[in-house]
Tab-separated table of C-alpha atoms in Angstrom:
chain	number	residue	atom	x	y	z
A	420	UNK	CA	69.164	-28.716	91.592
A	421	UNK	CA	69.909	-32.584	91.448
A	422	UNK	CA	66.390	-32.990	90.325
A	423	UNK	CA	66.792	-30.839	87.171
A	424	UNK	CA	70.300	-31.622	86.108
A	425	UNK	CA	73.594	-33.699	86.537
A	426	UNK	CA	75.067	-31.088	88.785
A	427	UNK	CA	73.814	-29.765	92.032
A	428	UNK	CA	74.513	-26.922	94.709
A	429	UNK	CA	77.944	-28.406	95.516
A	430	UNK	CA	79.316	-27.723	92.013
A	431	UNK	CA	77.899	-24.260	92.207
A	432	UNK	CA	79.493	-23.560	95.611
A	433	UNK	CA	82.979	-24.653	94.529
A	434	UNK	CA	82.781	-22.836	91.231
A	435	UNK	CA	81.798	-19.590	92.970
A	436	UNK	CA	84.447	-20.193	95.623
A	437	UNK	CA	87.048	-20.047	92.960
A	438	UNK	CA	85.390	-16.982	91.415
A	439	UNK	CA	85.076	-15.051	94.825
A	440	UNK	CA	88.595	-16.081	95.800
A	441	UNK	CA	90.008	-14.219	92.909
A	442	UNK	CA	87.841	-11.134	93.677
A	443	UNK	CA	88.710	-11.289	97.388
A	444	UNK	CA	92.475	-12.147	97.236
A	445	UNK	CA	93.794	-12.402	93.687
A	446	UNK	CA	93.077	-8.691	92.848
A	447	UNK	CA	94.582	-7.463	96.226
A	448	UNK	CA	98.064	-8.937	95.753
A	449	UNK	CA	99.309	-5.720	94.062
A	450	UNK	CA	98.070	-3.726	96.874
A	451	UNK	CA	98.684	-6.007	100.082
A	452	UNK	CA	101.487	-8.174	98.704
A	453	UNK	CA	101.512	-11.957	98.357
A	454	UNK	CA	102.402	-12.467	102.012
A	455	UNK	CA	99.693	-10.051	103.180
A	456	UNK	CA	97.142	-11.963	101.092
A	457	UNK	CA	98.540	-15.397	102.317
A	458	UNK	CA	97.990	-14.126	105.984
A	459	UNK	CA	94.291	-13.209	105.142
A	460	UNK	CA	93.780	-16.656	103.577
A	461	UNK	CA	95.233	-18.510	106.629
A	462	UNK	CA	92.974	-16.577	108.843
A	463	UNK	CA	90.016	-17.431	106.681
A	464	UNK	CA	90.931	-21.057	106.674
A	465	UNK	CA	91.194	-21.102	110.450
A	466	UNK	CA	87.868	-19.490	110.780
A	467	UNK	CA	86.299	-22.079	108.410
A	468	UNK	CA	88.014	-24.887	110.383
A	469	UNK	CA	86.660	-23.678	113.716
A	470	UNK	CA	83.036	-23.545	112.175
A	471	UNK	CA	83.664	-27.170	110.952
A	472	UNK	CA	84.501	-28.274	114.386
A	473	UNK	CA	81.432	-26.515	115.821
A	474	UNK	CA	79.290	-28.233	113.224
A	475	UNK	CA	80.792	-31.553	114.110
A	476	UNK	CA	79.951	-31.089	117.799
A	477	UNK	CA	76.514	-29.766	117.253
A	478	UNK	CA	75.647	-32.593	114.912
A	479	UNK	CA	76.874	-35.334	117.304
A	480	UNK	CA	75.196	-33.801	120.327
A	481	UNK	CA	71.938	-33.399	118.241
A	482	UNK	CA	71.847	-36.943	117.056
A	483	UNK	CA	72.849	-38.476	120.484
A	484	UNK	CA	69.964	-36.369	122.289
A	485	UNK	CA	67.456	-37.100	119.501
A	486	UNK	CA	68.089	-40.916	119.982
A	487	UNK	CA	67.202	-40.666	123.583
A	488	UNK	CA	63.584	-39.722	122.774
A	489	UNK	CA	62.832	-40.966	119.166
A	490	UNK	CA	63.739	-43.868	117.010
A	491	UNK	CA	66.261	-43.258	114.186
A	492	UNK	CA	67.542	-45.648	111.505
A	493	UNK	CA	70.835	-47.341	112.562
A	494	UNK	CA	72.640	-45.935	109.571
A	495	UNK	CA	71.560	-42.239	110.188
A	496	UNK	CA	75.180	-41.408	111.109
A	497	UNK	CA	78.303	-43.457	110.445
A	498	UNK	CA	78.447	-46.503	112.738
A	499	UNK	CA	81.759	-45.245	114.241
A	500	UNK	CA	80.024	-42.175	115.551
A	501	UNK	CA	76.350	-43.072	115.850
A	502	UNK	CA	76.555	-44.400	119.361
A	503	UNK	CA	79.833	-42.698	120.541
A	504	UNK	CA	81.520	-45.872	121.596
A	505	UNK	CA	84.778	-44.838	119.923
A	506	UNK	CA	84.462	-41.013	119.582
A	507	UNK	CA	86.474	-40.164	122.650
A	508	UNK	CA	89.373	-42.496	121.426
A	509	UNK	CA	89.224	-41.260	117.891
A	510	UNK	CA	88.677	-37.507	118.434
A	511	UNK	CA	91.924	-36.622	116.929
A	512	UNK	CA	90.773	-38.051	113.601
A	513	UNK	CA	87.896	-35.389	113.633
A	514	UNK	CA	90.277	-32.645	114.584
A	515	UNK	CA	92.756	-33.535	111.931
A	516	UNK	CA	89.981	-33.916	109.241
A	517	UNK	CA	90.932	-37.640	108.981
A	518	UNK	CA	87.317	-38.545	109.797
A	519	UNK	CA	84.588	-36.580	107.786
A	520	UNK	CA	81.007	-37.364	108.555
A	521	UNK	CA	78.938	-37.726	105.355
A	522	UNK	CA	76.859	-34.543	106.030
A	523	UNK	CA	79.839	-32.396	107.036
A	524	UNK	CA	82.357	-32.697	104.126
A	525	UNK	CA	82.074	-29.528	102.110
A	526	UNK	CA	83.902	-27.044	104.466
A	527	UNK	CA	87.010	-29.241	104.600
A	528	UNK	CA	87.110	-29.261	100.766
A	529	UNK	CA	86.874	-25.465	100.908
A	530	UNK	CA	89.808	-25.248	103.278
A	531	UNK	CA	92.002	-27.255	100.942
A	532	UNK	CA	90.957	-25.235	97.962
A	533	UNK	CA	91.534	-21.918	99.512
A	534	UNK	CA	94.903	-23.214	100.955
A	535	UNK	CA	96.212	-23.918	97.378
A	536	UNK	CA	94.967	-20.565	96.107
A	537	UNK	CA	98.447	-18.718	96.474
A	538	UNK	CA	100.031	-21.610	94.469
A	539	UNK	CA	97.483	-21.303	91.852
A	540	UNK	CA	97.875	-17.618	91.722
A	541	UNK	CA	101.696	-17.899	91.185
A	542	UNK	CA	101.180	-20.373	88.509
A	543	UNK	CA	98.529	-18.326	86.707
A	544	UNK	CA	100.757	-15.145	86.768
A	545	UNK	CA	103.724	-17.192	85.325
A	546	UNK	CA	102.133	-19.291	82.839
A	547	UNK	CA	98.243	-19.317	82.790
A	548	UNK	CA	98.030	-22.301	80.381
A	549	UNK	CA	100.320	-24.294	82.602
A	550	UNK	CA	98.172	-23.777	85.686
A	551	UNK	CA	95.008	-24.831	83.855
A	552	UNK	CA	96.643	-27.708	82.156
A	553	UNK	CA	98.055	-29.200	85.360
A	554	UNK	CA	94.709	-28.681	87.125
A	555	UNK	CA	93.030	-30.523	84.254
A	556	UNK	CA	95.576	-33.434	84.229
A	557	UNK	CA	95.062	-33.873	87.903
A	558	UNK	CA	91.294	-34.004	87.491
A	559	UNK	CA	91.553	-36.423	84.589
A	560	UNK	CA	93.955	-38.692	86.543
A	561	UNK	CA	91.443	-38.917	89.471
A	562	UNK	CA	88.653	-39.747	87.007
A	563	UNK	CA	90.763	-42.520	85.602
A	564	UNK	CA	91.664	-43.879	88.991
A	565	UNK	CA	89.130	-42.810	91.566
A	566	UNK	CA	91.268	-44.265	94.372
A	567	UNK	CA	93.680	-41.429	94.245
A	568	UNK	CA	92.204	-39.550	97.071
A	569	UNK	CA	92.605	-38.169	100.699
A	570	UNK	CA	92.088	-40.894	103.408
A	571	UNK	CA	88.849	-40.809	105.521
A	572	UNK	CA	88.661	-43.053	108.598
A	573	UNK	CA	84.881	-43.266	108.113
A	574	UNK	CA	84.858	-44.223	104.419
A	575	UNK	CA	87.335	-46.552	102.772
A	576	UNK	CA	86.725	-44.683	99.454
A	577	UNK	CA	88.336	-41.507	101.155
A	578	UNK	CA	86.939	-38.035	101.083
A	579	UNK	CA	83.507	-37.832	99.375
A	580	UNK	CA	84.520	-34.602	97.712
A	581	UNK	CA	87.901	-35.556	96.313
A	582	UNK	CA	89.942	-32.399	96.533
A	583	UNK	CA	92.184	-33.662	93.722
A	584	UNK	CA	89.456	-33.655	91.406
A	585	UNK	CA	87.346	-30.766	92.540
A	586	UNK	CA	90.372	-28.411	92.405
A	587	UNK	CA	89.829	-28.311	88.708
A	588	UNK	CA	86.376	-26.656	89.088
A	589	UNK	CA	87.862	-24.193	91.711
A	590	UNK	CA	90.498	-23.259	89.120
A	591	UNK	CA	87.783	-22.775	86.440
A	592	UNK	CA	86.073	-20.351	88.797
A	593	UNK	CA	89.154	-18.365	89.217
A	594	UNK	CA	89.669	-18.208	85.302
A	595	UNK	CA	85.992	-17.222	85.122
A	596	UNK	CA	86.677	-14.228	87.461
A	597	UNK	CA	89.765	-13.164	85.397
A	598	UNK	CA	87.825	-13.459	82.022
A	599	UNK	CA	84.825	-11.630	83.357
A	600	UNK	CA	87.003	-8.846	84.770
A	601	UNK	CA	88.395	-8.171	81.231
A	602	UNK	CA	84.744	-7.852	79.847
A	603	UNK	CA	83.145	-5.544	82.529
A	604	UNK	CA	81.945	-8.575	84.622
A	605	UNK	CA	80.418	-10.625	81.822
A	606	UNK	CA	81.462	-13.435	79.619
A	607	UNK	CA	81.581	-12.723	75.770
A	608	UNK	CA	78.175	-13.851	74.290
A	609	UNK	CA	78.643	-16.467	71.581
A	610	UNK	CA	75.384	-17.545	70.067
A	611	UNK	CA	76.299	-21.090	68.833
A	612	UNK	CA	77.896	-21.802	72.096
A	613	UNK	CA	74.908	-20.799	74.067
A	614	UNK	CA	72.707	-22.955	71.882
A	615	UNK	CA	74.990	-25.842	72.277
A	616	UNK	CA	75.178	-25.633	76.109
A	617	UNK	CA	71.407	-24.881	76.376
A	618	UNK	CA	70.735	-28.120	74.524
A	619	UNK	CA	73.143	-30.045	76.876
A	620	UNK	CA	71.190	-28.585	79.925
A	621	UNK	CA	67.932	-29.784	78.363
A	622	UNK	CA	69.419	-33.201	77.894
A	623	UNK	CA	70.686	-33.144	81.487
A	624	UNK	CA	67.214	-32.122	82.708
A	625	UNK	CA	65.509	-34.992	81.024
A	626	UNK	CA	67.988	-37.550	82.313
A	627	UNK	CA	68.154	-36.404	85.964
A	628	UNK	CA	64.463	-35.531	86.628
A	629	UNK	CA	62.915	-38.053	89.038
A	630	UNK	CA	60.006	-39.037	86.656
A	631	UNK	CA	58.981	-42.057	88.699
A	632	UNK	CA	58.884	-40.166	91.939
A	633	UNK	CA	56.325	-37.867	90.567
A	634	UNK	CA	54.308	-40.575	88.942
A	635	UNK	CA	55.056	-39.222	85.494
A	636	UNK	CA	56.046	-41.060	82.272
A	637	UNK	CA	59.783	-41.590	81.984
A	638	UNK	CA	60.995	-39.154	79.292
A	639	UNK	CA	64.709	-40.078	79.536
A	640	UNK	CA	66.411	-40.494	76.160
A	641	UNK	CA	69.544	-42.523	77.121
A	642	UNK	CA	68.787	-43.588	80.672
A	643	UNK	CA	72.217	-42.332	81.740
A	644	UNK	CA	73.295	-43.507	85.302
A	645	UNK	CA	73.853	-40.813	87.803
A	646	UNK	CA	77.268	-39.341	87.128
A	647	UNK	CA	79.839	-39.900	90.040
A	648	UNK	CA	79.938	-36.804	92.364
A	649	UNK	CA	82.855	-37.882	94.516
A	650	UNK	CA	85.380	-37.216	91.673
A	651	UNK	CA	83.357	-34.799	89.625
A	652	UNK	CA	82.711	-36.852	86.579
A	653	UNK	CA	82.792	-35.117	83.114
A	654	UNK	CA	78.907	-34.912	82.858
A	655	UNK	CA	78.603	-33.110	86.137
A	656	UNK	CA	81.541	-30.889	85.119
A	657	UNK	CA	79.990	-29.867	81.841
A	658	UNK	CA	76.628	-29.320	83.358
A	659	UNK	CA	77.926	-26.688	85.976
A	660	UNK	CA	80.233	-25.072	83.406
A	661	UNK	CA	77.220	-24.612	81.045
A	662	UNK	CA	75.085	-23.012	83.710
A	663	UNK	CA	78.140	-20.770	84.586
A	664	UNK	CA	78.567	-19.514	81.029
A	665	UNK	CA	74.986	-19.022	80.229
A	666	UNK	CA	74.309	-16.982	83.429
A	667	UNK	CA	77.547	-15.000	83.291
A	668	UNK	CA	76.919	-13.960	79.540
A	669	UNK	CA	73.244	-13.191	79.964
A	670	UNK	CA	72.094	-9.552	80.155
A	671	UNK	CA	68.891	-10.777	81.656
A	672	UNK	CA	70.662	-12.569	84.549
A	673	UNK	CA	72.595	-9.434	85.134
A	674	UNK	CA	69.455	-7.197	85.411
A	675	UNK	CA	67.956	-9.909	87.646
A	676	UNK	CA	70.776	-9.854	90.092
A	677	UNK	CA	70.633	-6.032	90.236
A	678	UNK	CA	66.904	-6.089	90.986
A	679	UNK	CA	65.018	-6.577	94.374
A	680	UNK	CA	64.989	-10.360	94.247
A	681	UNK	CA	68.551	-10.579	93.244
A	682	UNK	CA	69.752	-8.275	96.008
A	683	UNK	CA	67.474	-10.208	98.506
A	684	UNK	CA	69.428	-13.362	97.572
A	685	UNK	CA	72.698	-11.659	97.561
A	686	UNK	CA	72.180	-10.775	101.251
A	687	UNK	CA	72.586	-14.457	102.055
A	688	UNK	CA	75.699	-14.733	100.012
A	689	UNK	CA	77.507	-11.736	101.734
A	690	UNK	CA	77.538	-13.868	104.862
A	691	UNK	CA	77.888	-17.273	103.218
A	692	UNK	CA	79.972	-19.100	105.953
A	693	UNK	CA	77.632	-18.219	108.743
A	694	UNK	CA	74.397	-18.729	106.762
A	695	UNK	CA	75.774	-22.036	105.280
A	696	UNK	CA	76.667	-23.327	108.755
A	697	UNK	CA	73.365	-22.456	110.316
A	698	UNK	CA	71.591	-23.976	107.246
A	699	UNK	CA	73.597	-27.179	107.815
A	700	UNK	CA	72.339	-27.410	111.346
A	701	UNK	CA	68.787	-26.725	110.208
A	702	UNK	CA	69.163	-29.424	107.599
A	703	UNK	CA	70.267	-31.987	110.150
A	704	UNK	CA	67.268	-31.133	112.410
A	705	UNK	CA	64.904	-31.273	109.521
A	706	UNK	CA	66.187	-34.785	108.420
A	707	UNK	CA	66.037	-35.863	112.078
A	708	UNK	CA	62.264	-34.846	112.057
A	709	UNK	CA	61.634	-36.588	108.670
A	710	UNK	CA	63.293	-39.827	109.774
A	711	UNK	CA	61.294	-39.950	113.074
A	712	UNK	CA	57.922	-38.331	112.129
A	713	UNK	CA	57.599	-38.933	108.421
A	714	UNK	CA	57.936	-36.753	105.322
A	715	UNK	CA	54.451	-35.133	105.081
A	716	UNK	CA	54.133	-32.224	102.799
A	717	UNK	CA	52.997	-30.169	105.891
A	718	UNK	CA	56.135	-30.899	107.844
A	719	UNK	CA	58.377	-30.227	104.833
A	720	UNK	CA	56.778	-26.860	104.163
A	721	UNK	CA	56.875	-25.766	107.838
A	722	UNK	CA	60.620	-26.964	108.224
A	723	UNK	CA	61.774	-25.110	104.972
A	724	UNK	CA	59.719	-21.857	105.755
A	725	UNK	CA	61.160	-21.617	109.350
A	726	UNK	CA	64.614	-22.485	108.133
A	727	UNK	CA	64.673	-19.801	105.190
A	728	UNK	CA	63.051	-17.234	107.480
A	729	UNK	CA	65.708	-17.713	110.323
A	730	UNK	CA	68.612	-17.628	107.802
A	731	UNK	CA	67.170	-14.234	106.516
A	732	UNK	CA	67.158	-12.890	110.001
A	733	UNK	CA	70.668	-14.012	110.721
A	734	UNK	CA	71.788	-12.509	107.204
A	735	UNK	CA	70.061	-9.173	108.037
A	736	UNK	CA	71.673	-8.921	111.531
A	737	UNK	CA	75.179	-9.699	110.222
A	738	UNK	CA	74.748	-7.136	107.425
A	739	UNK	CA	73.635	-4.486	109.819
A	740	UNK	CA	76.523	-5.370	112.141
A	741	UNK	CA	79.051	-5.063	109.195
A	742	UNK	CA	77.524	-1.852	108.081
A	743	UNK	CA	77.779	-0.347	111.613
A	744	UNK	CA	81.348	-1.580	111.931
A	745	UNK	CA	82.347	0.178	108.598
A	746	UNK	CA	80.689	3.268	109.650
A	747	UNK	CA	82.486	3.252	112.985
A	748	UNK	CA	85.888	2.589	111.220
A	749	UNK	CA	85.294	5.467	108.734
A	750	UNK	CA	84.445	7.877	111.550
A	751	UNK	CA	87.642	6.919	113.539
A	752	UNK	CA	89.703	7.429	110.430
A	753	UNK	CA	88.298	10.787	109.791
């Protein structure tokens, strides 16, 4: 996505995390109680944390073993971790999320955002405009002073995905779920707003597309520099919000999601943590291959086809396992 607009998959992930959190937890408070929902959130955060630690371990071992047989750039991993000379002494930093490797920084953000969901829920129920306003002011403050961030031993700038800024997108996702719930799952369709956001996405496409990489004439209008990702700069925020509104207010998108292709893609999403984690490992292995063997079209094609296929096999297996568990539970209850 970064080749066709200012925003990329990270923004979509966080926005949908907020949206899904309301569906999974916000709507169940009336049934399970706030404490019951909090326990479910804590359990989910713990599971995500364990997956994060597993990914860290697999990544470090993969890189160390790869270096034994093939040459890698010195900066392929942070110098503090690349050769393991201080990892035993600083392991506590990894365990406490005080050291976040550059390719393993999205799940810690998710833990923080999910952890603050109960507070957001209470604020929304009390004064929805206050919750949105405070979230916006915090995002604005970080954009004014990016040094306002969580510490990261591996990066003096702090967490790459600054939670104090990205929480605003998470909050927007929550409000999106609430709004869609009031309109049968869709956003109200406002023609002039659609045209305005569509034009902005067209502008974003021309500014972000890698014209030079493809050997094409540069068609950028303003030559805008790449908007900062760490603290979710306004151009990136507007880009993902525009996509969100246009998709959620589109009848065509809804029909597509209910069709065969849409349901095929939804299979991955129903097991997002497992699929994401395995894809992170495949991504690392693919980059190791590209760094050592080159980035030929053939290798890229093979790596992506194998990766997508194995992710599908995993999703199908987990889906069948979940269906079987529900059937057994239903049988036991009856």
